[in-house]
Amino acid sequence: MASDSSNIQAFQETGEKVAFTKDSANPGRFVFTMPQPPTFANVEDERRHLKQRLVAAYRVFSKLGLDEGIAGHLTCRDPEHPELFWVNPFGKSFSCITAKDLLLVDHHGNVVKGRSPLNAAAFVIHSKIHAARPDAVAACHSHSLYGKAFSSLAKPLLPITQDACMFYEDHALFPGFNGVVADEAEGERMAETLAGHKALILQNHGLLTVGGSVDEAAFWFIALDRSCQAQLLAEAVGTPVCISDEVARDSHRTVGSRISGWFNFQPYYERIIREQPDILEMDEEDGKLVI
C-alpha cells in the first residue's frame, strides 16, 4: 500500500507560511500570519485526506486517553456527498481504527459503505448535527474524564485562561440528562442548542465539538477537555479570576478562529504519524466511492 507522506508537511507547503509582522493599525502590536489548509485537485484526493485525518484523530484521542470503552464517535462529512458522513464502527478501539474500518452513513441511519455495526447514538447525534450545520465538516464526541466531570456541574466554561477564550461566547450547555441518546428528537435538541457555536457541554454526559475540518473539530475537543480540567483544578483551591469580557472577546478572535483550530492540531498529527506511520497507508480505493 502506498504511503501519502506528502501530507506530513502539507500545512507548511500550502498557503502563506507562519510569520508575524507589525500591526500597522495598532503601533506596538504584532499580527500572526498562519498557514492555510491544503486544497485538492479532485474529490478522490480530498476524500483520502479526510479519512486519513479522521483516523489520525482517533489515534490521537486514544493516545491522550480521551476515549473510553465503546463510547465516543468522531465523524466527517463526505466531500462529494455532503448528506453522507464517515464514522467509526461500533465497538472498535480508537487506537486500532484504519481507513478501511470507517463506515459511510446517511441521515436515515443506513450504512452505505462498510459491514461493521453502527453505534445508534453516533447516528442520532451526528446526523442531526451535520444536517443542521452545513459548515460542520467534522464533529467529535467522547466521554473524556474532565469533560464528564465538568459536565456534572451544569454550567458553562469560564474565561480564566487564554485557551479557555477559544470558547468564549462560542459554546453552549445542553441541560438535563435523559439517558443514552437513542431518540432522534434528542439529537435534534442537541443540534438546536449547539446553534452556531463550536462546542456543547452535555450535562452529566460529556463534550461535543464541531469544525470546518477534522483537524479543527479534534483540536477543539482536546482544548475544551483541558480547559475543563484547568477550571476544575482552579475551583478546587479557590475562586479563579476571569479575563475581562473585552479581552476574552478579542482573544477569541485569534485563538478561537477556525484557522487557529486547524493549525493547532498539526503538532498532534505530526507526532501521531511519526509514531504510527500505518495511518498514512492509503491506496487508490480509499479515495474512490461507488454507491
PDB file of C-alpha atoms in Angstrom:
ATOM      1  CA  MET A   1       0.000   0.000   0.000  1.00  0.00           C
ATOM      2  CA  ALA A   2       1.278   3.468  -0.818  1.00  0.00           C
ATOM      3  CA  SER A   3       2.068   5.956   1.926  1.00  0.00           C
ATOM      4  CA  ASP A   4       0.836   9.505   1.312  1.00  0.00           C
ATOM      5  CA  SER A   5       3.852  11.010   3.047  1.00  0.00           C
ATOM      6  CA  SER A   6       3.355  14.337   1.245  1.00  0.00           C
ATOM      7  CA  ASN A   7       0.587  15.166   3.704  1.00  0.00           C
ATOM      8  CA  ILE A   8       3.073  15.190   6.586  1.00  0.00           C
ATOM      9  CA  GLN A   9       4.219  18.691   5.700  1.00  0.00           C
ATOM     10  CA  ALA A  10       1.068  19.815   3.889  1.00  0.00           C
ATOM     11  CA  PHE A  11       0.417  22.605   6.350  1.00  0.00           C
ATOM     12  CA  GLN A  12       3.878  24.061   5.670  1.00  0.00           C
ATOM     13  CA  GLU A  13       3.520  23.928   1.904  1.00  0.00           C
ATOM     14  CA  THR A  14       0.038  25.354   1.471  1.00  0.00           C
ATOM     15  CA  GLY A  15      -0.887  28.999   1.550  1.00  0.00           C
ATOM     16  CA  GLU A  16       1.219  31.509   3.432  1.00  0.00           C
ATOM     17  CA  LYS A  17       3.993  30.465   5.786  1.00  0.00           C
ATOM     18  CA  VAL A  18       3.922  31.082   9.516  1.00  0.00           C
ATOM     19  CA  ALA A  19       5.065  34.655  10.099  1.00  0.00           C
ATOM     20  CA  PHE A  20       4.493  37.660  12.295  1.00  0.00           C
ATOM     21  CA  THR A  21       4.630  41.285  11.338  1.00  0.00           C
ATOM     22  CA  LYS A  22       3.926  44.645  12.924  1.00  0.00           C
ATOM     23  CA  ASP A  23       0.277  45.669  13.037  1.00  0.00           C
ATOM     24  CA  SER A  24       0.168  48.913  11.065  1.00  0.00           C
ATOM     25  CA  ALA A  25      -3.192  49.842  12.601  1.00  0.00           C
ATOM     26  CA  ASN A  26      -2.002  49.321  16.176  1.00  0.00           C
ATOM     27  CA  PRO A  27       1.524  50.564  16.927  1.00  0.00           C
ATOM     28  CA  GLY A  28       3.466  48.262  19.223  1.00  0.00           C
ATOM     29  CA  ARG A  29       1.385  45.216  18.359  1.00  0.00           C
ATOM     30  CA  PHE A  30       2.159  42.311  16.085  1.00  0.00           C
ATOM     31  CA  VAL A  31      -0.052  40.065  13.980  1.00  0.00           C
ATOM     32  CA  PHE A  32       0.485  36.418  13.084  1.00  0.00           C
ATOM     33  CA  THR A  33       0.020  35.020   9.620  1.00  0.00           C
ATOM     34  CA  MET A  34      -0.902  31.341   9.776  1.00  0.00           C
ATOM     35  CA  PRO A  35      -0.682  28.731   7.006  1.00  0.00           C
ATOM     36  CA  GLN A  36      -3.834  27.523   5.301  1.00  0.00           C
ATOM     37  CA  PRO A  37      -5.274  24.003   4.998  1.00  0.00           C
ATOM     38  CA  PRO A  38      -4.436  22.116   1.798  1.00  0.00           C
ATOM     39  CA  THR A  39      -6.627  22.246  -1.283  1.00  0.00           C
ATOM     40  CA  PHE A  40      -7.229  19.366  -3.690  1.00  0.00           C
ATOM     41  CA  ALA A  41      -7.363  18.868  -7.424  1.00  0.00           C
ATOM     42  CA  ASN A  42     -10.072  16.220  -7.206  1.00  0.00           C
ATOM     43  CA  VAL A  43     -12.569  14.748  -4.786  1.00  0.00           C
ATOM     44  CA  GLU A  44     -10.702  11.435  -4.525  1.00  0.00           C
ATOM     45  CA  ASP A  45      -7.629  13.140  -3.081  1.00  0.00           C
ATOM     46  CA  GLU A  46      -9.788  15.148  -0.706  1.00  0.00           C
ATOM     47  CA  ARG A  47     -11.606  12.027   0.476  1.00  0.00           C
ATOM     48  CA  ARG A  48      -8.327  10.219   1.171  1.00  0.00           C
ATOM     49  CA  HIS A  49      -7.098  13.241   3.096  1.00  0.00           C
ATOM     50  CA  LEU A  50     -10.264  13.486   5.204  1.00  0.00           C
ATOM     51  CA  LYS A  51     -10.257   9.780   6.024  1.00  0.00           C
ATOM     52  CA  GLN A  52      -6.569   9.915   6.897  1.00  0.00           C
ATOM     53  CA  ARG A  53      -7.106  12.860   9.221  1.00  0.00           C
ATOM     54  CA  LEU A  54     -10.104  11.152  10.802  1.00  0.00           C
ATOM     55  CA  VAL A  55      -8.052   8.030  11.516  1.00  0.00           C
ATOM     56  CA  ALA A  56      -5.273  10.220  12.928  1.00  0.00           C
ATOM     57  CA  ALA A  57      -7.807  11.940  15.209  1.00  0.00           C
ATOM     58  CA  TYR A  58      -8.990   8.580  16.585  1.00  0.00           C
ATOM     59  CA  ARG A  59      -5.402   7.583  17.312  1.00  0.00           C
ATOM     60  CA  VAL A  60      -4.636  10.937  18.974  1.00  0.00           C
ATOM     61  CA  PHE A  61      -7.759  10.688  21.134  1.00  0.00           C
ATOM     62  CA  SER A  62      -6.731   7.216  22.240  1.00  0.00           C
ATOM     63  CA  LYS A  63      -3.176   8.301  22.999  1.00  0.00           C
ATOM     64  CA  LEU A  64      -4.458  11.199  25.107  1.00  0.00           C
ATOM     65  CA  GLY A  65      -6.924   8.964  26.967  1.00  0.00           C
ATOM     66  CA  LEU A  66      -9.975  10.767  25.615  1.00  0.00           C
ATOM     67  CA  ASP A  67     -11.767   7.548  24.651  1.00  0.00           C
ATOM     68  CA  GLU A  68     -13.482   5.123  26.978  1.00  0.00           C
ATOM     69  CA  GLY A  69     -14.698   1.614  26.188  1.00  0.00           C
ATOM     70  CA  ILE A  70     -17.216   1.568  23.356  1.00  0.00           C
ATOM     71  CA  ALA A  71     -18.294   5.192  23.896  1.00  0.00           C
ATOM     72  CA  GLY A  72     -17.384   8.036  21.576  1.00  0.00           C
ATOM     73  CA  HIS A  73     -17.641   8.856  17.902  1.00  0.00           C
ATOM     74  CA  LEU A  74     -15.835  11.191  15.531  1.00  0.00           C
ATOM     75  CA  THR A  75     -17.325  11.918  12.128  1.00  0.00           C
ATOM     76  CA  CYS A  76     -16.578  13.819   8.947  1.00  0.00           C
ATOM     77  CA  ARG A  77     -18.812  14.739   6.049  1.00  0.00           C
ATOM     78  CA  ASP A  78     -18.012  13.167   2.673  1.00  0.00           C
ATOM     79  CA  PRO A  79     -16.676  15.850   0.291  1.00  0.00           C
ATOM     80  CA  GLU A  80     -18.665  14.577  -2.709  1.00  0.00           C
ATOM     81  CA  HIS A  81     -21.869  13.557  -0.955  1.00  0.00           C
ATOM     82  CA  PRO A  82     -22.475  16.043   1.895  1.00  0.00           C
ATOM     83  CA  GLU A  83     -25.564  14.112   3.011  1.00  0.00           C
ATOM     84  CA  LEU A  84     -23.270  11.210   3.982  1.00  0.00           C
ATOM     85  CA  PHE A  85     -20.707  11.061   6.768  1.00  0.00           C
ATOM     86  CA  TRP A  86     -17.847   8.750   7.777  1.00  0.00           C
ATOM     87  CA  VAL A  87     -17.855   7.329  11.313  1.00  0.00           C
ATOM     88  CA  ASN A  88     -16.046   4.732  13.401  1.00  0.00           C
ATOM     89  CA  PRO A  89     -17.534   1.231  13.677  1.00  0.00           C
ATOM     90  CA  PHE A  90     -19.226   0.425  16.977  1.00  0.00           C
ATOM     91  CA  GLY A  91     -17.034  -1.363  19.491  1.00  0.00           C
ATOM     92  CA  LYS A  92     -13.645  -0.941  17.794  1.00  0.00           C
ATOM     93  CA  SER A  93     -10.836   0.693  19.764  1.00  0.00           C
ATOM     94  CA  PHE A  94      -9.897   4.178  18.618  1.00  0.00           C
ATOM     95  CA  SER A  95      -6.268   3.008  18.788  1.00  0.00           C
ATOM     96  CA  CYS A  96      -6.817   0.377  16.085  1.00  0.00           C
ATOM     97  CA  ILE A  97      -9.073   2.139  13.577  1.00  0.00           C
ATOM     98  CA  THR A  98      -7.886   2.291   9.965  1.00  0.00           C
ATOM     99  CA  ALA A  99      -9.352   3.970   6.893  1.00  0.00           C
ATOM    100  CA  LYS A 100     -10.854   0.684   5.724  1.00  0.00           C
ATOM    101  CA  ASP A 101     -12.739   0.301   9.023  1.00  0.00           C
ATOM    102  CA  LEU A 102     -14.733   3.502   8.537  1.00  0.00           C
ATOM    103  CA  LEU A 103     -18.459   3.358   7.887  1.00  0.00           C
ATOM    104  CA  LEU A 104     -20.264   5.686   5.499  1.00  0.00           C
ATOM    105  CA  VAL A 105     -23.731   6.531   6.801  1.00  0.00           C
ATOM    106  CA  ASP A 106     -26.665   8.581   5.515  1.00  0.00           C
ATOM    107  CA  HIS A 107     -29.007  10.763   7.550  1.00  0.00           C
ATOM    108  CA  HIS A 108     -31.583   7.979   7.721  1.00  0.00           C
ATOM    109  CA  GLY A 109     -29.285   5.571   9.542  1.00  0.00           C
ATOM    110  CA  ASN A 110     -28.411   3.423   6.540  1.00  0.00           C
ATOM    111  CA  VAL A 111     -24.851   2.135   6.304  1.00  0.00           C
ATOM    112  CA  VAL A 112     -23.958   2.955   2.702  1.00  0.00           C
ATOM    113  CA  LYS A 113     -20.446   1.531   2.856  1.00  0.00           C
ATOM    114  CA  GLY A 114     -18.941  -0.845   5.412  1.00  0.00           C
ATOM    115  CA  ARG A 115     -20.011  -4.025   7.156  1.00  0.00           C
ATOM    116  CA  SER A 116     -19.494  -3.291  10.845  1.00  0.00           C
ATOM    117  CA  PRO A 117     -22.290  -2.328  13.254  1.00  0.00           C
ATOM    118  CA  LEU A 118     -23.214   1.345  13.655  1.00  0.00           C
ATOM    119  CA  ASN A 119     -23.496   2.961  17.074  1.00  0.00           C
ATOM    120  CA  ALA A 120     -27.097   4.206  17.340  1.00  0.00           C
ATOM    121  CA  ALA A 121     -26.041   7.178  19.463  1.00  0.00           C
ATOM    122  CA  ALA A 122     -23.437   8.130  16.861  1.00  0.00           C
ATOM    123  CA  PHE A 123     -26.128   8.241  14.204  1.00  0.00           C
ATOM    124  CA  VAL A 124     -28.696  10.087  16.317  1.00  0.00           C
ATOM    125  CA  ILE A 125     -26.256  12.778  17.438  1.00  0.00           C
ATOM    126  CA  HIS A 126     -24.082  13.279  14.381  1.00  0.00           C
ATOM    127  CA  SER A 127     -26.759  13.026  11.711  1.00  0.00           C
ATOM    128  CA  LYS A 128     -28.668  15.884  13.333  1.00  0.00           C
ATOM    129  CA  ILE A 129     -25.535  17.974  13.883  1.00  0.00           C
ATOM    130  CA  HIS A 130     -24.378  17.557  10.278  1.00  0.00           C
ATOM    131  CA  ALA A 131     -27.873  18.211   8.920  1.00  0.00           C
ATOM    132  CA  ALA A 132     -28.283  21.405  10.943  1.00  0.00           C
ATOM    133  CA  ARG A 133     -24.770  22.694  10.336  1.00  0.00           C
ATOM    134  CA  PRO A 134     -23.655  22.518   6.685  1.00  0.00           C
ATOM    135  CA  ASP A 135     -20.431  24.240   7.753  1.00  0.00           C
ATOM    136  CA  ALA A 136     -19.592  21.438  10.208  1.00  0.00           C
ATOM    137  CA  VAL A 137     -17.357  19.146   8.197  1.00  0.00           C
ATOM    138  CA  ALA A 138     -16.467  17.185  11.332  1.00  0.00           C
ATOM    139  CA  ALA A 139     -17.888  16.528  14.787  1.00  0.00           C
ATOM    140  CA  CYS A 140     -16.298  14.923  17.846  1.00  0.00           C
ATOM    141  CA  HIS A 141     -17.940  13.437  20.915  1.00  0.00           C
ATOM    142  CA  SER A 142     -16.291  11.248  23.516  1.00  0.00           C
ATOM    143  CA  HIS A 143     -16.571  10.513  27.223  1.00  0.00           C
ATOM    144  CA  SER A 144     -13.332  12.188  28.307  1.00  0.00           C
ATOM    145  CA  LEU A 145     -12.594  12.274  32.035  1.00  0.00           C
ATOM    146  CA  TYR A 146     -12.533  16.025  32.643  1.00  0.00           C
ATOM    147  CA  GLY A 147     -15.358  16.684  30.231  1.00  0.00           C
ATOM    148  CA  LYS A 148     -17.541  14.238  32.128  1.00  0.00           C
ATOM    149  CA  ALA A 149     -16.620  15.691  35.499  1.00  0.00           C
ATOM    150  CA  PHE A 150     -17.176  19.278  34.392  1.00  0.00           C
ATOM    151  CA  SER A 151     -20.463  18.459  32.683  1.00  0.00           C
ATOM    152  CA  SER A 152     -21.918  17.337  36.023  1.00  0.00           C
ATOM    153  CA  LEU A 153     -21.656  20.931  37.263  1.00  0.00           C
ATOM    154  CA  ALA A 154     -24.209  22.034  34.649  1.00  0.00           C
ATOM    155  CA  LYS A 155     -22.506  25.349  33.924  1.00  0.00           C
ATOM    156  CA  PRO A 156     -20.546  26.939  31.088  1.00  0.00           C
ATOM    157  CA  LEU A 157     -16.785  27.307  30.896  1.00  0.00           C
ATOM    158  CA  LEU A 158     -15.314  30.496  32.351  1.00  0.00           C
ATOM    159  CA  PRO A 159     -12.690  32.610  30.538  1.00  0.00           C
ATOM    160  CA  ILE A 160      -9.984  32.016  33.151  1.00  0.00           C
ATOM    161  CA  THR A 161      -7.141  31.267  30.720  1.00  0.00           C
ATOM    162  CA  GLN A 162      -6.119  32.256  27.223  1.00  0.00           C
ATOM    163  CA  ASP A 163      -7.035  28.775  25.999  1.00  0.00           C
ATOM    164  CA  ALA A 164     -10.482  28.959  27.581  1.00  0.00           C
ATOM    165  CA  CYS A 165     -11.051  32.080  25.479  1.00  0.00           C
ATOM    166  CA  MET A 166     -11.229  29.774  22.453  1.00  0.00           C
ATOM    167  CA  PHE A 167     -14.746  29.007  23.672  1.00  0.00           C
ATOM    168  CA  TYR A 168     -15.756  32.449  24.920  1.00  0.00           C
ATOM    169  CA  GLU A 169     -19.346  33.075  23.788  1.00  0.00           C
ATOM    170  CA  ASP A 170     -18.804  30.113  21.469  1.00  0.00           C
ATOM    171  CA  HIS A 171     -20.152  27.129  23.406  1.00  0.00           C
ATOM    172  CA  ALA A 172     -23.446  26.150  24.968  1.00  0.00           C
ATOM    173  CA  LEU A 173     -24.760  23.956  27.770  1.00  0.00           C
ATOM    174  CA  PHE A 174     -27.182  21.181  26.845  1.00  0.00           C
ATOM    175  CA  PRO A 175     -29.225  20.856  30.053  1.00  0.00           C
ATOM    176  CA  GLY A 176     -30.515  17.694  31.654  1.00  0.00           C
ATOM    177  CA  PHE A 177     -29.698  14.071  31.008  1.00  0.00           C
ATOM    178  CA  ASN A 178     -32.283  11.716  29.583  1.00  0.00           C
ATOM    179  CA  GLY A 179     -30.249   8.523  29.346  1.00  0.00           C
ATOM    180  CA  VAL A 180     -28.275   7.034  26.479  1.00  0.00           C
ATOM    181  CA  VAL A 181     -29.068   9.012  23.331  1.00  0.00           C
ATOM    182  CA  ALA A 182     -31.245   6.825  21.125  1.00  0.00           C
ATOM    183  CA  ASP A 183     -34.054   9.235  20.282  1.00  0.00           C
ATOM    184  CA  GLU A 184     -33.807  11.388  17.149  1.00  0.00           C
ATOM    185  CA  ALA A 185     -35.653  14.183  18.935  1.00  0.00           C
ATOM    186  CA  GLU A 186     -32.808  14.326  21.474  1.00  0.00           C
ATOM    187  CA  GLY A 187     -30.300  14.678  18.655  1.00  0.00           C
ATOM    188  CA  GLU A 188     -32.360  17.486  17.170  1.00  0.00           C
ATOM    189  CA  ARG A 189     -32.411  19.312  20.510  1.00  0.00           C
ATOM    190  CA  MET A 190     -28.623  18.983  20.716  1.00  0.00           C
ATOM    191  CA  ALA A 191     -28.260  20.482  17.260  1.00  0.00           C
ATOM    192  CA  GLU A 192     -30.622  23.333  18.170  1.00  0.00           C
ATOM    193  CA  THR A 193     -28.698  24.057  21.374  1.00  0.00           C
ATOM    194  CA  LEU A 194     -25.360  23.972  19.567  1.00  0.00           C
ATOM    195  CA  ALA A 195     -26.713  26.524  17.058  1.00  0.00           C
ATOM    196  CA  GLY A 196     -23.742  28.396  15.577  1.00  0.00           C
ATOM    197  CA  HIS A 197     -21.272  27.535  18.343  1.00  0.00           C
ATOM    198  CA  LYS A 198     -18.228  25.287  18.090  1.00  0.00           C
ATOM    199  CA  ALA A 199     -18.908  23.252  21.246  1.00  0.00           C
ATOM    200  CA  LEU A 200     -21.512  21.778  23.566  1.00  0.00           C
ATOM    201  CA  ILE A 201     -21.209  20.743  27.186  1.00  0.00           C
ATOM    202  CA  LEU A 202     -23.681  17.885  27.536  1.00  0.00           C
ATOM    203  CA  GLN A 203     -24.866  17.862  31.153  1.00  0.00           C
ATOM    204  CA  ASN A 204     -23.936  14.644  33.024  1.00  0.00           C
ATOM    205  CA  HIS A 205     -22.580  13.281  29.753  1.00  0.00           C
ATOM    206  CA  GLY A 206     -19.508  14.921  28.220  1.00  0.00           C
ATOM    207  CA  LEU A 207     -18.361  17.205  25.434  1.00  0.00           C
ATOM    208  CA  LEU A 208     -19.073  17.697  21.743  1.00  0.00           C
ATOM    209  CA  THR A 209     -17.220  19.898  19.254  1.00  0.00           C
ATOM    210  CA  VAL A 210     -17.559  20.716  15.567  1.00  0.00           C
ATOM    211  CA  GLY A 211     -15.291  22.287  12.988  1.00  0.00           C
ATOM    212  CA  GLY A 212     -14.780  23.107   9.347  1.00  0.00           C
ATOM    213  CA  SER A 213     -12.177  20.345   9.173  1.00  0.00           C
ATOM    214  CA  VAL A 214     -11.373  17.154  11.070  1.00  0.00           C
ATOM    215  CA  ASP A 215      -8.272  18.862  12.429  1.00  0.00           C
ATOM    216  CA  GLU A 216     -10.249  21.789  13.798  1.00  0.00           C
ATOM    217  CA  ALA A 217     -13.001  19.748  15.437  1.00  0.00           C
ATOM    218  CA  ALA A 218     -10.464  17.370  17.010  1.00  0.00           C
ATOM    219  CA  PHE A 219      -8.360  20.177  18.436  1.00  0.00           C
ATOM    220  CA  TRP A 220     -11.379  21.980  19.861  1.00  0.00           C
ATOM    221  CA  PHE A 221     -12.287  18.796  21.732  1.00  0.00           C
ATOM    222  CA  ILE A 222      -8.768  18.403  23.142  1.00  0.00           C
ATOM    223  CA  ALA A 223      -8.644  22.069  24.153  1.00  0.00           C
ATOM    224  CA  LEU A 224     -12.126  22.022  25.680  1.00  0.00           C
ATOM    225  CA  ASP A 225     -11.396  18.954  27.788  1.00  0.00           C
ATOM    226  CA  ARG A 226      -8.163  20.532  29.060  1.00  0.00           C
ATOM    227  CA  SER A 227      -9.912  23.828  29.749  1.00  0.00           C
ATOM    228  CA  CYS A 228     -12.470  21.909  31.803  1.00  0.00           C
ATOM    229  CA  GLN A 229      -9.583  20.320  33.697  1.00  0.00           C
ATOM    230  CA  ALA A 230      -7.980  23.712  34.325  1.00  0.00           C
ATOM    231  CA  GLN A 231     -11.216  25.176  35.712  1.00  0.00           C
ATOM    232  CA  LEU A 232     -11.833  22.148  37.912  1.00  0.00           C
ATOM    233  CA  LEU A 233      -8.313  22.471  39.353  1.00  0.00           C
ATOM    234  CA  ALA A 234      -8.612  26.220  39.877  1.00  0.00           C
ATOM    235  CA  GLU A 235     -12.015  25.988  41.570  1.00  0.00           C
ATOM    236  CA  ALA A 236     -10.774  23.172  43.798  1.00  0.00           C
ATOM    237  CA  VAL A 237      -8.335  25.525  45.522  1.00  0.00           C
ATOM    238  CA  GLY A 238     -10.011  28.895  45.227  1.00  0.00           C
ATOM    239  CA  THR A 239     -12.010  31.311  43.128  1.00  0.00           C
ATOM    240  CA  PRO A 240     -10.380  31.828  39.733  1.00  0.00           C
ATOM    241  CA  VAL A 241     -10.115  35.360  38.337  1.00  0.00           C
ATOM    242  CA  CYS A 242     -11.844  35.697  34.988  1.00  0.00           C
ATOM    243  CA  ILE A 243     -10.408  37.531  32.000  1.00  0.00           C
ATOM    244  CA  SER A 244     -12.446  40.638  31.186  1.00  0.00           C
ATOM    245  CA  ASP A 245     -15.163  40.354  28.562  1.00  0.00           C
ATOM    246  CA  GLU A 246     -13.353  42.764  26.255  1.00  0.00           C
ATOM    247  CA  VAL A 247     -10.052  40.885  26.390  1.00  0.00           C
ATOM    248  CA  ALA A 248     -11.730  37.469  26.229  1.00  0.00           C
ATOM    249  CA  ARG A 249     -13.691  38.543  23.161  1.00  0.00           C
ATOM    250  CA  ASP A 250     -10.580  39.944  21.492  1.00  0.00           C
ATOM    251  CA  SER A 251      -8.577  36.797  22.336  1.00  0.00           C
ATOM    252  CA  HIS A 252     -11.325  34.609  20.913  1.00  0.00           C
ATOM    253  CA  ARG A 253     -10.962  36.294  17.556  1.00  0.00           C
ATOM    254  CA  THR A 254      -7.408  34.952  17.397  1.00  0.00           C
ATOM    255  CA  VAL A 255      -7.181  31.709  19.394  1.00  0.00           C
ATOM    256  CA  GLY A 256     -10.779  30.736  18.666  1.00  0.00           C
ATOM    257  CA  SER A 257     -10.665  31.205  14.910  1.00  0.00           C
ATOM    258  CA  ARG A 258     -11.159  28.307  12.531  1.00  0.00           C
ATOM    259  CA  ILE A 259      -7.648  28.556  11.137  1.00  0.00           C
ATOM    260  CA  SER A 260      -6.244  28.555  14.676  1.00  0.00           C
ATOM    261  CA  GLY A 261      -8.152  25.358  15.459  1.00  0.00           C
ATOM    262  CA  TRP A 262      -6.885  23.689  12.299  1.00  0.00           C
ATOM    263  CA  PHE A 263      -3.286  24.819  12.817  1.00  0.00           C
ATOM    264  CA  ASN A 264      -3.226  23.767  16.474  1.00  0.00           C
ATOM    265  CA  PHE A 265      -3.924  20.165  15.503  1.00  0.00           C
ATOM    266  CA  GLN A 266      -0.868  19.912  13.250  1.00  0.00           C
ATOM    267  CA  PRO A 267       1.651  19.127  16.038  1.00  0.00           C
ATOM    268  CA  TYR A 268      -0.609  16.276  17.211  1.00  0.00           C
ATOM    269  CA  TYR A 269      -0.828  14.996  13.646  1.00  0.00           C
ATOM    270  CA  GLU A 270       2.925  15.219  13.135  1.00  0.00           C
ATOM    271  CA  ARG A 271       3.579  13.258  16.306  1.00  0.00           C
ATOM    272  CA  ILE A 272       0.992  10.539  15.732  1.00  0.00           C
ATOM    273  CA  ILE A 273       2.047   9.743  12.158  1.00  0.00           C
ATOM    274  CA  ARG A 274       5.677   9.552  13.230  1.00  0.00           C
ATOM    275  CA  GLU A 275       4.783   7.115  16.000  1.00  0.00           C
ATOM    276  CA  GLN A 276       2.112   5.248  13.998  1.00  0.00           C
ATOM    277  CA  PRO A 277       3.047   5.533  10.303  1.00  0.00           C
ATOM    278  CA  ASP A 278       0.408   2.992   9.265  1.00  0.00           C
ATOM    279  CA  ILE A 279      -2.062   5.902   9.439  1.00  0.00           C
ATOM    280  CA  LEU A 280      -0.569   7.087   6.143  1.00  0.00           C
ATOM    281  CA  GLU A 281      -1.240   3.797   4.373  1.00  0.00           C
ATOM    282  CA  MET A 282      -3.797   4.787   1.766  1.00  0.00           C
ATOM    283  CA  ASP A 283      -4.411   3.237  -1.636  1.00  0.00           C
ATOM    284  CA  GLU A 284      -6.442   4.352  -4.647  1.00  0.00           C
ATOM    285  CA  GLU A 285      -9.568   2.606  -3.386  1.00  0.00           C
ATOM    286  CA  ASP A 286      -9.575   4.727  -0.219  1.00  0.00           C
ATOM    287  CA  GLY A 287     -10.340   7.779  -2.337  1.00  0.00           C
ATOM    288  CA  LYS A 288     -12.960   6.197  -4.574  1.00  0.00           C
ATOM    289  CA  LEU A 289     -16.621   5.850  -3.696  1.00  0.00           C
ATOM    290  CA  VAL A 290     -19.136   3.795  -5.624  1.00  0.00           C
ATOM    291  CA  ILE A 291     -22.610   3.741  -4.071  1.00  0.00           C
TER     292      ILE A 291
END
